[in-house]
């Protein structure tokens, strides 16, 4: 029942031992409480007067207090334990995520990763608390109570004992049938439940087609269909709760009736009968508690599984290799480097040598393997075969601190943090001086933005505060590059594809000087950049089809030449790219 | 009472209170069933206590305990049965409400549909609003229903005890009342504030983490990733402290709550010992009955403190919903319909979003005759998208007027959809079948007509190859339409809609040049008899249009046919060359 991952938590065995001990004493207190209450009532019934019952009443109070005090203690202990473990788990998860990098975030979805880290871990925390408490309660308390009931009156004990497996069996059977029914309905269910949000998101589209007013009717009728589907599932789904309730209350009723009948026949006395009756609901309490929190534990279990899956993700980071600072004499060699995922070959064996401060243009359309090559170069992917070497040192992959330390990665949408403009600019160089920052602003042309901001450099920018345009975000990335002169390798991934052409031109002017005395790897499908590159790598369907200087490649009228013409948009050349 | 956020919200509420009047019968049934659930629970123990006491007094005839025996069984079966029915009834009522609430939310948002996304672009407000409706469901199910049922039981208990003793009824009135009011109030005031703080901190953490996960590459390349993990733990510390306090309070409150019920049992015992006196039976048979009946009552009240504390969260949801504009449905004014030819006349139009903001467009005059194709170029933020919204009448010019076939565009309301179609930058595909998505353009289109338009946009082959053809869901696992394909589907819709005028709002951003070029060619070919207003940020394919308009800082900067501009403007020539890769 308890997840293996939970059992691996440090300190869990000690805690479980402690809880078990507390549960044994709690069961004894419950019995004491029932015993004394019953004794007081019986005394009164026999006509002994209230004064004679005072010791029993006091003992009842003591046992009652002690019993709930134990609950309190258990909750406190479990809260602390679960909170500590949750914190550890969250740290572990975050560390893992920040080692794995953007690939995993993209695959799992940003929203998903964040929900997992915050809400998912909270669910696990709740799960740890619940499962430990309820499982141990269930394995200890009912049985001690049952033993005592047997001691008082074995026939009542037998009734209670027999009901227990019946409850479990019915809950399992009904649980399965509910699940089967729910599974059958799941698909239509999902569509219906997403329908509302889907309609809200597409509301402007509906408006454009003049359908939005009439569509309100569809919202209502779909929601009503959803209601009917939910109700018919619910009828079955809560049957298991019903069964639990039914058998527990009914068996209490049966115990009462049996006791009554045997009391009439004078086969038992009031005191043991009353005690057994008071204990009967207590006997069922742990199993009812357990069932009541079933869904919370299920959510927690699922969250735990999802988190464990991420934690088990393989990491490609290999032993650190010393890579000297990139200089004019350095070289990076890719030899037969290949990457595939499943059956898809994203990159067929590539041979490439890059030297010194070359500017390398990487060109290709969507699906050409350009992104895969960029991800290999940035160290987020590991090639299946082939050799990578830098200055003769062989590497398994480029997930190397000493490589990344030299790298400036500028993607299509550089990320602007919700922080001050200054912090954003100096993200890579927290120690940059004011003068350096001012110089960077000038170099990349951010003066206008700075003058518009109410608090200048110290204004909060970023999504929540003040969103920047795509061009401004690129300028910030460039300023980071200007400030960090230590980084000698620039890796661009479609930096200007989404910008309007005039902004693109302005940026180009700012970018070119920054590329001097650096190795530049520039992936793009905007052809005008190619004239500034020393060497062009042309990719098509995961293959390097041409390597060479721009003018030379154009002159040989190969793939690049045809690509250029086709982009030029002559209708008659539309489908001649072979 | 003003300290309790939920009550404050309910004062001017349009989303919870009005709905109590609906489906009254179901609502009352649910409450009655809820009452009987707890009634049976207590009555079972009451009856059992009486039964065994009476039996212990050795009645001469078994028939004397016959009634209690039957009742014991009846209550034993009644409790689970009522509980089951209560859950079904209350869920049914709440889901009926949900349908109405969703309709109401949709209608509220529909009025401003086109700008909704712009006004609420921060975060996923749509998701939040949809979630708010779910929160209201919980407000009914977890707070309002149990509270009302608890009060009914309270009243019942006090009246019931009153039959035996007026003074003990008074004691119950005060003691129970104390439990019923003090615990929830105490929770909502002390812990409610903490819970609110918890929510604020959680939201902060959420935004903070989102921000940094989005910027994860920079943390990694700057080799500061582990630094961030430490940073995150710092900002998490306060949240953890608040949560620890919350839990500590809850544990203590639960403990005290149990004690209060223990005391209640003793009070009952003391009272019955003076009220029901007997020796080996007689009146004393009632003692066990009353005392045992106290314990099951805990179930009816135990959830209330936590439920009342949660209301602070619901209050937020309610607040958000109540803050949505409450616009009365405007009666449609009969307007003159546009007359042929469908020329668009933009006359001296200026526009600003609010009086305090700067003008987005300044004194723009453009005449677009039917069938003309124009491209509007400009930087992002230059006002070109605003112009498109003005053309469709979704915005009204601050100054000047826009006429379509001599009718004022903004008065056309939904009929404008018969004249002007729009292809957005990111066309929205509904999570339904391909055919339903295409049929948005014309709900009465036959399957053949749908295949025809799909052929025209070059998607026929691809869709015919799908296992379910037109019936394939657009977001089914494994099938994702690429950017270019989405635009083609959007075009297919427009072709079915068959409006004489089509606005293309930057339809090719982010596509690679080959896809872009092919898409432009399809657009131009298939829309060749229509007026096209094409907003773009590139010059690719610009030779297809009759006229190019440059907008810069809200002003019409340059205008003319592509050939004319090519001859007269160096700037134009330069941009065009660059786009061609020169």
XYZ file of C-alpha atoms in Angstrom, chain B residues 2-244:
243
model
C -16.733 42.777 8.107
C -13.540 41.013 9.017
C -14.690 37.997 7.036
C -13.845 38.484 3.375
C -16.573 36.174 2.105
C -19.319 38.217 3.733
C -17.860 41.382 2.271
C -17.899 39.829 -1.161
C -21.427 38.544 -0.806
C -22.798 42.032 -0.200
C -22.535 43.091 -3.814
C -22.541 39.702 -5.323
C -23.901 38.697 -8.701
C -22.511 35.176 -8.871
C -23.613 33.217 -5.796
C -26.710 34.684 -4.215
C -28.936 34.935 -7.300
C -28.475 31.229 -7.925
C -30.066 30.061 -4.697
C -33.426 30.922 -6.155
C -32.946 28.455 -8.968
C -33.952 24.808 -8.765
C -35.299 25.390 -5.259
C -36.842 21.940 -4.944
C -33.550 20.139 -5.509
C -31.819 22.462 -3.099
C -34.353 21.869 -0.308
C -34.295 18.112 -0.951
C -30.498 18.070 -0.678
C -30.625 19.933 2.640
C -33.326 17.661 4.054
C -31.415 14.565 3.012
C -28.294 15.987 4.630
C -30.185 16.545 7.841
C -31.543 13.003 7.850
C -28.067 11.552 7.316
C -26.831 12.950 10.609
C -30.154 12.426 12.284
C -30.034 8.717 11.506
C -26.422 8.501 12.691
C -27.312 9.852 16.118
C -30.668 8.136 16.232
C -28.982 4.789 15.645
C -26.842 5.180 18.747
C -29.722 6.716 20.707
C -31.952 3.839 19.835
C -29.288 1.199 20.432
C -28.516 2.656 23.845
C -32.171 2.572 24.738
C -32.607 -0.900 23.291
C -29.922 -2.581 25.326
C -30.804 -0.696 28.484
C -34.422 -1.686 28.112
C -33.444 -5.261 27.313
C -31.167 -5.349 30.334
C -34.164 -4.514 32.491
C -35.467 -7.944 31.418
C -38.833 -7.023 29.935
C -41.403 -9.813 30.213
C -42.175 -9.768 26.556
C -39.856 -9.390 23.611
C -42.557 -7.342 21.910
C -41.762 -4.515 24.311
C -38.426 -3.988 22.540
C -39.818 -4.745 19.120
C -40.125 -1.092 18.107
C -36.529 -0.191 19.101
C -35.275 -3.268 17.267
C -37.008 -2.279 14.059
C -35.931 1.324 14.448
C -32.320 0.339 15.045
C -32.251 -1.486 11.731
C -34.089 1.332 9.996
C -31.631 3.965 11.185
C -28.728 1.660 10.404
C -29.840 1.436 6.788
C -31.153 4.999 6.654
C -27.884 6.704 7.407
C -25.831 5.391 4.465
C -28.830 5.617 2.169
C -29.570 9.251 2.964
C -25.907 10.090 2.703
C -25.720 8.521 -0.722
C -28.826 10.326 -1.925
C -27.705 13.586 -0.393
C -24.414 13.493 -2.239
C -26.112 12.779 -5.532
C -28.720 15.487 -5.066
C -26.329 18.162 -3.938
C -23.878 17.382 -6.744
C -26.671 17.463 -9.243
C -27.808 20.853 -7.980
C -24.293 22.246 -8.000
C -23.623 20.995 -11.522
C -26.873 22.544 -12.722
C -25.667 25.803 -11.214
C -22.324 25.322 -12.915
C -23.989 25.173 -16.314
C -25.717 28.459 -15.595
C -22.566 30.028 -14.190
C -20.564 29.005 -17.229
C -23.188 30.459 -19.501
C -23.105 33.666 -17.524
C -19.316 33.849 -17.634
C -19.276 33.199 -21.340
C -21.855 35.861 -22.050
C -19.985 38.347 -19.895
C -16.755 37.743 -21.759
C -18.361 37.554 -25.178
C -19.208 41.237 -25.234
C -15.579 42.205 -25.414
C -14.341 39.042 -27.025
C -11.793 40.577 -29.362
C -10.042 42.622 -26.702
C -10.371 40.219 -23.894
C -7.032 38.668 -24.663
C -5.333 42.006 -24.844
C -6.858 43.326 -21.635
C -6.031 40.203 -19.687
C -2.794 39.137 -21.273
C -1.026 38.824 -17.931
C -1.110 35.185 -17.063
C -3.757 32.746 -17.955
C -6.760 34.700 -16.719
C -9.143 32.615 -18.781
C -7.914 29.492 -17.044
C -8.258 31.282 -13.721
C -11.831 32.317 -14.418
C -12.791 28.818 -15.476
C -11.151 27.608 -12.264
C -13.100 30.184 -10.259
C -16.317 28.545 -11.337
C -14.990 25.288 -9.922
C -14.174 27.091 -6.709
C -17.766 28.242 -6.469
C -18.805 24.589 -6.747
C -16.693 23.853 -3.702
C -18.080 26.845 -1.883
C -21.540 25.302 -2.199
C -20.542 21.714 -1.539
C -17.997 22.163 1.199
C -19.056 25.271 3.035
C -22.586 26.412 2.413
C -24.373 23.053 2.443
C -22.646 21.582 5.524
C -23.090 24.845 7.427
C -26.793 25.062 6.699
C -27.263 21.397 7.595
C -25.338 21.851 10.846
C -27.599 24.746 11.803
C -30.713 22.713 11.082
C -29.408 19.948 13.330
C -28.558 22.491 15.985
C -32.111 23.818 15.988
C -33.509 20.301 15.994
C -31.359 19.233 18.951
C -32.311 22.262 21.014
C -36.038 21.819 20.354
C -35.790 18.050 20.901
C -34.101 18.440 24.283
C -36.653 21.132 25.131
C -39.341 18.450 25.265
C -37.585 16.907 28.258
C -36.149 19.888 30.057
C -36.288 23.578 29.199
C -33.194 24.481 31.177
C -31.013 21.856 29.564
C -32.343 22.989 26.205
C -31.041 26.418 27.127
C -27.671 24.931 28.078
C -27.529 23.169 24.719
C -28.564 26.348 22.930
C -25.612 28.188 24.417
C -23.028 25.402 24.461
C -23.730 24.093 20.990
C -24.145 27.618 19.701
C -20.719 28.312 21.110
C -19.219 25.386 19.236
C -21.067 26.309 16.079
C -20.033 29.962 16.087
C -16.811 30.250 18.097
C -14.750 27.593 16.331
C -15.502 28.675 12.763
C -15.178 32.359 13.623
C -11.929 31.849 15.462
C -10.566 29.839 12.524
C -11.618 32.269 9.882
C -10.156 35.238 11.710
C -6.883 33.778 12.950
C -6.111 31.187 10.330
C -7.991 32.897 7.525
C -5.462 35.715 7.573
C -2.636 33.189 7.500
C -4.254 31.310 4.696
C -4.498 34.520 2.731
C -0.846 35.232 3.368
C -0.051 31.670 2.315
C -1.854 32.228 -0.945
C -0.018 35.484 -1.623
C 3.329 33.859 -0.902
C 2.455 30.867 -3.019
C 1.539 33.093 -5.948
C 4.778 35.003 -5.568
C 6.710 31.772 -5.515
C 4.775 30.604 -8.532
C 5.636 33.676 -10.604
C 9.175 33.653 -9.359
C 9.727 30.032 -10.259
C 8.004 30.414 -13.618
C 10.234 33.360 -14.400
C 13.354 31.432 -13.601
C 12.373 28.181 -15.244
C 11.704 30.139 -18.412
C 15.159 31.600 -18.059
C 16.709 28.241 -17.219
C 19.214 28.355 -20.091
C 20.697 31.558 -18.771
C 21.095 30.102 -15.290
C 22.857 27.120 -16.775
C 25.129 29.009 -19.162
C 26.023 31.538 -16.516
C 26.788 28.518 -14.294
C 24.668 29.957 -11.539
C 22.024 27.197 -11.517
C 22.812 25.899 -8.020
C 22.817 29.479 -6.828
C 19.217 29.707 -7.946
C 18.208 26.613 -6.003
C 19.515 28.261 -2.854
C 17.729 31.479 -3.774
C 14.491 29.613 -4.204
C 14.813 28.026 -0.798
C 15.280 31.450 0.727
C 12.107 32.803 -0.784
C 10.300 29.627 0.179
C 11.239 29.952 3.844
C 8.448 32.377 4.785
C 5.837 30.235 3.078
C 6.987 27.177 4.965
C 6.848 29.102 8.226
C 3.290 30.261 7.551
C 2.244 26.763 6.608
C 3.777 25.356 9.775
